[in-house]
Short mmCIF file of C-alpha atoms in Angstrom, two decimals:
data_model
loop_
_atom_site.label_atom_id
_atom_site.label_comp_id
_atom_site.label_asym_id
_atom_site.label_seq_id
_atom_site.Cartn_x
_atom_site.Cartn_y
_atom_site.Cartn_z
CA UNK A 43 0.00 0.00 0.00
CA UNK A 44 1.17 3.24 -0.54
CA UNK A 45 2.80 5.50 2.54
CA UNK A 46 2.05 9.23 2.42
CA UNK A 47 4.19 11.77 4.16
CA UNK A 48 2.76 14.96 4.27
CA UNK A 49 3.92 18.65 5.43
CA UNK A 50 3.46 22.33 6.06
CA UNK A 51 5.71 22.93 2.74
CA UNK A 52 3.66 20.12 0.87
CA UNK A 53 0.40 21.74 1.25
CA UNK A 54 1.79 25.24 0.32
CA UNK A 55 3.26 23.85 -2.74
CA UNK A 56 0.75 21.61 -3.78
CA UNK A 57 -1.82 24.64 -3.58
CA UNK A 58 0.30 26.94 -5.42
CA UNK A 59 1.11 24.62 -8.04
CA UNK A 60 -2.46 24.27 -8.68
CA UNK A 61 -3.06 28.01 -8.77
CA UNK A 62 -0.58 29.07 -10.80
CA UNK A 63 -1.60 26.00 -13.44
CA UNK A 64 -4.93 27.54 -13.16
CA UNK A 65 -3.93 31.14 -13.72
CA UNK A 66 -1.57 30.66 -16.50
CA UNK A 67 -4.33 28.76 -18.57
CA UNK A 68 -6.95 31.23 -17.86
CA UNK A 69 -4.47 33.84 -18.97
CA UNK A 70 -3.56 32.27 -22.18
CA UNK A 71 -7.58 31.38 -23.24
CA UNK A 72 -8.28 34.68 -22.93
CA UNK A 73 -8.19 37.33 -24.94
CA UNK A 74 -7.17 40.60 -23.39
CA UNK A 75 -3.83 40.69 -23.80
CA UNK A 76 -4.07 44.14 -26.20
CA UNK A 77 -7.41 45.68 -25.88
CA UNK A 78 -8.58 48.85 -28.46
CA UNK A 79 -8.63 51.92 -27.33
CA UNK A 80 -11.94 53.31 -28.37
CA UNK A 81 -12.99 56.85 -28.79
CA UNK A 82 -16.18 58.37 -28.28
CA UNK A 83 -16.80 58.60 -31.62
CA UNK A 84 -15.60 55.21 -32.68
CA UNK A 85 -17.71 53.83 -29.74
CA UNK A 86 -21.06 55.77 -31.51
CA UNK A 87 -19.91 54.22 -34.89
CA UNK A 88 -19.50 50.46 -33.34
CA UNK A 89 -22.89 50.46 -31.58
CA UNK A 90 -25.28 47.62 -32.69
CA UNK A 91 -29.13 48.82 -33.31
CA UNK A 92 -31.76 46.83 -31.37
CA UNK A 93 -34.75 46.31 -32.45
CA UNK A 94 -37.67 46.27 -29.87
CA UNK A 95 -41.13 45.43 -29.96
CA UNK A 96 -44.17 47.93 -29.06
CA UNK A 97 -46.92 45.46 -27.54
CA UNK A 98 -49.61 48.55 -27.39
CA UNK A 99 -49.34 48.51 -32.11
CA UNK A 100 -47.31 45.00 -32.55
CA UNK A 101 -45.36 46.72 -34.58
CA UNK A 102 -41.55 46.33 -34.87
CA UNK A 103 -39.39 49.84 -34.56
CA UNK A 104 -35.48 49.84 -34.91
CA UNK A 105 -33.96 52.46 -32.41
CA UNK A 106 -30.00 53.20 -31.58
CA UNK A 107 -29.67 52.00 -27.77
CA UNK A 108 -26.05 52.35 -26.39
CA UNK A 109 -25.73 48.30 -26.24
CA UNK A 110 -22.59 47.28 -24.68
CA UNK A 111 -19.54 47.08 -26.74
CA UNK A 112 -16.73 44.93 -26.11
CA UNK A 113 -13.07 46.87 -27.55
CA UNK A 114 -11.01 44.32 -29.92
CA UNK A 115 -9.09 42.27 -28.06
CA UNK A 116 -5.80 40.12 -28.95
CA UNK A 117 -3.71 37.95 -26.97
CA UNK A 118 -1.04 34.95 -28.13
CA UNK A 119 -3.96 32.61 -28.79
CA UNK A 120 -7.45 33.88 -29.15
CA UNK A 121 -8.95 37.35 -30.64
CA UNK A 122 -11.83 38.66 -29.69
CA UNK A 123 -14.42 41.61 -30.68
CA UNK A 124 -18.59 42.41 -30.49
CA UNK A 125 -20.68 41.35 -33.27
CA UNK A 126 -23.91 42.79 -33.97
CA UNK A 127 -25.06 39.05 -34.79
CA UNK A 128 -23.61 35.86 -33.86
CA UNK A 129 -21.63 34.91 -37.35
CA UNK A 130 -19.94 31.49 -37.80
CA UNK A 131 -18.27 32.26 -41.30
CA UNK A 132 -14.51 32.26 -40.77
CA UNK A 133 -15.05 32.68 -36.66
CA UNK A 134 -14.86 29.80 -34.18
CA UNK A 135 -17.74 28.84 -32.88
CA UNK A 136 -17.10 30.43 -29.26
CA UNK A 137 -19.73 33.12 -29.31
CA UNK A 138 -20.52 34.04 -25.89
CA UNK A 139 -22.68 36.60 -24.83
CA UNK A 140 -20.97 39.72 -23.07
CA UNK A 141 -23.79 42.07 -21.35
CA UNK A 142 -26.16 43.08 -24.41
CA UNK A 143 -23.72 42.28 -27.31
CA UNK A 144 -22.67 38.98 -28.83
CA UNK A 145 -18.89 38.63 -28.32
CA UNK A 146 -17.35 36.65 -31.06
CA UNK A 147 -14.08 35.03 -31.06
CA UNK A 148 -11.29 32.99 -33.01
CA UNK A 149 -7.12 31.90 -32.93
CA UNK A 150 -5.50 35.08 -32.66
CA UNK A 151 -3.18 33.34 -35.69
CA UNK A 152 -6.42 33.12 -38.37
CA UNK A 153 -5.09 33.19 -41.79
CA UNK A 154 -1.42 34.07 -41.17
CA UNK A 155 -0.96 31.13 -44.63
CA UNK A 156 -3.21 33.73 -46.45
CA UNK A 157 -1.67 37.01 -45.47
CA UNK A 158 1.89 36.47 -44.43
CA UNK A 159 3.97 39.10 -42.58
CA UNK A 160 7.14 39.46 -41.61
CA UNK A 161 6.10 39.58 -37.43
CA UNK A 162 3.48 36.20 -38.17
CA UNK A 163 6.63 33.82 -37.74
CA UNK A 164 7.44 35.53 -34.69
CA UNK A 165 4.14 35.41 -33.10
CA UNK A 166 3.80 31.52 -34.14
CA UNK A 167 6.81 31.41 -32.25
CA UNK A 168 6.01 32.87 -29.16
CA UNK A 169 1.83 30.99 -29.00
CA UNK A 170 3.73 27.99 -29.69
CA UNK A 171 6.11 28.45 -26.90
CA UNK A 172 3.37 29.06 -24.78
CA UNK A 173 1.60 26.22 -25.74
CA UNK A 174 4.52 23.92 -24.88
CA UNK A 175 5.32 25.13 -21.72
CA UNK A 176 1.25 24.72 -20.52
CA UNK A 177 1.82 21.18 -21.84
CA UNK A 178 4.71 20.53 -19.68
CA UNK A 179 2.77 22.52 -16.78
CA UNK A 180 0.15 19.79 -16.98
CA UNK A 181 1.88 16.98 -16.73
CA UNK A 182 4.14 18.56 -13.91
CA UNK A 183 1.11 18.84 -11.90
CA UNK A 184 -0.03 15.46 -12.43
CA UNK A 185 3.12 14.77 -10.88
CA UNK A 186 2.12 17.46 -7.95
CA UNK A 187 -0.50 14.72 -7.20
CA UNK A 188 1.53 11.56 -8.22
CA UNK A 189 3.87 12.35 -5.93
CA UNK A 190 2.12 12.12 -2.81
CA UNK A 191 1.95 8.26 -2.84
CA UNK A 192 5.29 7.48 -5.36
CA UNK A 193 8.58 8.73 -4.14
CA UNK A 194 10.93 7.55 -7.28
CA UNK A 195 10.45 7.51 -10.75
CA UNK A 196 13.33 6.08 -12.76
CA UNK A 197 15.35 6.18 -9.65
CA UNK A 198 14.96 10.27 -9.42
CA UNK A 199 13.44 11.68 -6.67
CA UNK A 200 9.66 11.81 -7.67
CA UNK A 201 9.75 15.75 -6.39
CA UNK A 202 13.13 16.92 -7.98
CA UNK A 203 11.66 15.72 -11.53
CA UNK A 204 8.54 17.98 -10.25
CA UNK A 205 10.56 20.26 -9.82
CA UNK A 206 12.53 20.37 -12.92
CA UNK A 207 9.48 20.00 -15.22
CA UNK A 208 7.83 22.89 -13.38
CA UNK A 209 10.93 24.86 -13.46
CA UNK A 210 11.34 24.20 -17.75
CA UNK A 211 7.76 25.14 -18.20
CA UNK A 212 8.05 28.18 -16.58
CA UNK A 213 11.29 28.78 -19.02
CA UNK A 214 9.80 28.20 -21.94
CA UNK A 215 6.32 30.67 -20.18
CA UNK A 216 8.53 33.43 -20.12
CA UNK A 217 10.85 33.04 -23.35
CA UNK A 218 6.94 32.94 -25.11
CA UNK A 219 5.60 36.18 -23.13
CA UNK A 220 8.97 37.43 -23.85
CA UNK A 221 9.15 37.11 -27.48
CA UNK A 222 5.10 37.89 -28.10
CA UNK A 223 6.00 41.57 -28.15
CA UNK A 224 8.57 41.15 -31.11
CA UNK A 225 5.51 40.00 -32.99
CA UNK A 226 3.33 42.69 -32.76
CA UNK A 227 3.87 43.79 -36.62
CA UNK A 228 1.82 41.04 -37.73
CA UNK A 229 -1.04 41.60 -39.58
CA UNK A 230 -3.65 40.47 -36.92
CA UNK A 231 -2.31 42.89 -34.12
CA UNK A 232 -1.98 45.18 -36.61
CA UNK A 233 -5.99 45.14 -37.63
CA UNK A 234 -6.80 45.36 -33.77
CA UNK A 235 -4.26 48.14 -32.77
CA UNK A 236 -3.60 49.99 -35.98
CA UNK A 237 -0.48 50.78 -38.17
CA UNK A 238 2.04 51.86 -35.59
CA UNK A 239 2.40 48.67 -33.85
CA UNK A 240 5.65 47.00 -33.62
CA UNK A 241 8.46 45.30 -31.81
CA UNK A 242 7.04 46.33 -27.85
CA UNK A 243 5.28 49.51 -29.28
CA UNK A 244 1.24 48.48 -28.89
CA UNK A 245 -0.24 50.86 -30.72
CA UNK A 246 -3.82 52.60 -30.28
CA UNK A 247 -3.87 49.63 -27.57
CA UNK A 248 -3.83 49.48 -23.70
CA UNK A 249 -2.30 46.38 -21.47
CA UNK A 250 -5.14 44.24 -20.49
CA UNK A 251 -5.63 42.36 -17.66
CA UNK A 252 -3.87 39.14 -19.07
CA UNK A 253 -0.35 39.49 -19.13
CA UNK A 254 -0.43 40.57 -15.86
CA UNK A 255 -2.00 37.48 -14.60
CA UNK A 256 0.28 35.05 -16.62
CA UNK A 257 2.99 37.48 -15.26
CA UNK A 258 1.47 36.30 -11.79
CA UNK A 259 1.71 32.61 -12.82
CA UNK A 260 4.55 32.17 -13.99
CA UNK A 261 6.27 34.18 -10.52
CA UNK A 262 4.17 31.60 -8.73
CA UNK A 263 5.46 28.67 -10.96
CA UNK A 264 8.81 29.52 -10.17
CA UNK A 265 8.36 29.52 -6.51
CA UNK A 266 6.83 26.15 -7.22
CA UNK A 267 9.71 24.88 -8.75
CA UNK A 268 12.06 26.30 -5.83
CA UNK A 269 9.49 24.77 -3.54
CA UNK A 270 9.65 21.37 -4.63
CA UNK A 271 13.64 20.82 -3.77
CA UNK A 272 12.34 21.89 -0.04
CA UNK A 273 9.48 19.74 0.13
CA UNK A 274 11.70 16.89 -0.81
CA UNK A 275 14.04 17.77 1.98
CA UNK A 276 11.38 18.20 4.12
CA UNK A 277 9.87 14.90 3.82
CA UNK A 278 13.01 12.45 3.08
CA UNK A 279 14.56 12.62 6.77
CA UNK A 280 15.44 10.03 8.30
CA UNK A 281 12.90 11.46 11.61
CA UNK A 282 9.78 11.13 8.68
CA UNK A 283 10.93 8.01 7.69
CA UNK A 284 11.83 6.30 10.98
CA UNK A 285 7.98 7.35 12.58
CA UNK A 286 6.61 5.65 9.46
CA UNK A 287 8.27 2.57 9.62
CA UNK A 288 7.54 2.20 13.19
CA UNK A 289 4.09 3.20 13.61
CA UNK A 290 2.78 1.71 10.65
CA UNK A 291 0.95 4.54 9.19
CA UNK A 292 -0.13 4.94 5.94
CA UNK A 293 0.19 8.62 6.30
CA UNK A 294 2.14 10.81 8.03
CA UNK A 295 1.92 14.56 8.62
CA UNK A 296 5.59 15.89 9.46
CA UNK A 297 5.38 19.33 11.36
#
C-alpha cells in the first residue's frame, strides 16, 4: 500500500502549483492581452441597433440604444471583438454573450498562410512556446499529485523531476511572453491596434488584464519549482521516515 508523508511545505506547494496552473491557462484562453482603445466617436460608430417590440401597435421599430460594446481584443492565442449578430463564417464557434452584445471570437493566428507578414513567424513562435510550456505545466502537476503516494520515478526523486518540469515550463512561459511583443507587426495585431504597432510599441492599444496574470503565474510557478527541492528535503529525513516505519501509518503529517 502506498505511505504518504505529508507537510506544512507540501500543502503550500501543492496549492500553489495548482493556482498558478490555473492562472496561467486562464491567462492564455483569454483574450485581453491588447485591448482597443476606443474613442467616443468610434464607440457611436461600433454600436449595434436593437430592435424592440411595441406590444400597445405589434409593430416592430429599430432604435439606436447604447448596447454594450466589447473593444477588440488580442492575446497569443485567441482574438476577440462584439458582433452585432452571432456569425460562424470564418469565426470559431465560441460566441458568448458579453452584457447586451454577442462577443465573437477565433485563434488570434487566423489566416497568417493567407496574409503572411514578416512579425506572423514571430508570433507563431512565441503561442507555440506558450503552448509547450502549458503542456509541460500539466503533466508537472499530475506529478504534484503523483507524488504524494510514489517517491521515485526512474530512480529520481519523484519531487526533484517535479521540480525540474515545473521549473522548464516556466522557461519556456517566459521566453513565449517574452518574445510575443517582437511580434506585434503582424497583420492580426496590426488590424486590432492599428499601423504603428511593432516590436514592444502596442499601438492605439492598452495592457489588459492578461499578461499581468500570466505574469502572476509564472512568478508563482517559479516559486513552485524552488518549492519542490524543499518539500523533498522536508519529507526524506530520516525522523519522517523512521515514525513511518515504526508506527505503521499509511500517512504521516511531518510538522
Amino acid at each position: 500500500m502506498p505511505r504518504i508523508v505529508l507537510s506544512w511545505i507540501t500543502l503550500i506547494w501543492i496549492i500553489l502549483s495548482i493556482f498558478s496552473l490555473s492562472t496561467i491557462w486562464i491567462s492564455l484562453i483569454s483574450s485581453p492581452w491588447l485591448v482597443r482603445t476606443d474613442s467616443a466617436e468610434s464607440r457611436l460608430l461600433s454600436d449595434c441597433p436593437t430592435t424592440t417590440k411595441l406590444p400597445s401597435f405589434h409593430l416592430t421599430a429599430s432604435e439606436n440604444s447604447q448596447a454594450s460594446v466589447l473593444s477588440p481584443s488580442i492575446g497569443p492565442w485567441m482574438r476577440c471583438q462584439s458582433a452585432c449578430s452571432p456569425q460562424t463564417d470564418l469565426w470559431s464557434p465560441f460566441i458568448q454573450m458579453v452584457s447586451d452584445s454577442n462577443a465573437r471570437c477565433q485563434l488570434a493566428m487566423w489566416g497568417f498562410g493567407n496574409r503572411p507578414a514578416k512579425g506572423n513567424g514571430v508570433v507563431w513562435a512565441a503561442a507555440g512556446l506558450c503552448l509547450f510550456s502549458c503542456i509541460f505545466l500539466s503533466f508537472s502537476e499530475f506529478f504534484v499529485i503523483l507524488s504524494l503516494c510514489k517517491r521515485e520515478i526512474c530512480g529520481r526523486s519523484m519531487l526533484s523531476v517535479t521540480g525540474s518540469l515545473q521549473g522548464f515550463a516556466d522557461l519556456l512561459l517566459i521566453f513565449g511572453l517574452l518574445l510575443w511583443p517582437i511580434g506585434w507587426e503582424s497583420v492580426t495585431v496590426r488590424e486590432v491596434c492599428g499601423g504603428a504597432v511593432g516590436p514592444y510599441a502596442r499601438g492605439n492599444c492598452t495592457i489588459g488584464w492578461a499578461p499581468i496574470c500570466a505574469g502572476v503565474g509564472a512568478l508563482l510557478l517559479f516559486i513552485c519549482a524552488l518549492l519542490a527541492m524543499a518539500v523533498d528535503k522536508s519529507i526524506t529525513t530520516h525522523a519522517a521516515t523512521r515514525q513511518m516505519l515504526l508506527e505503521g501509518e499509511t500517512c504521516v503529517f511531518v510538522h
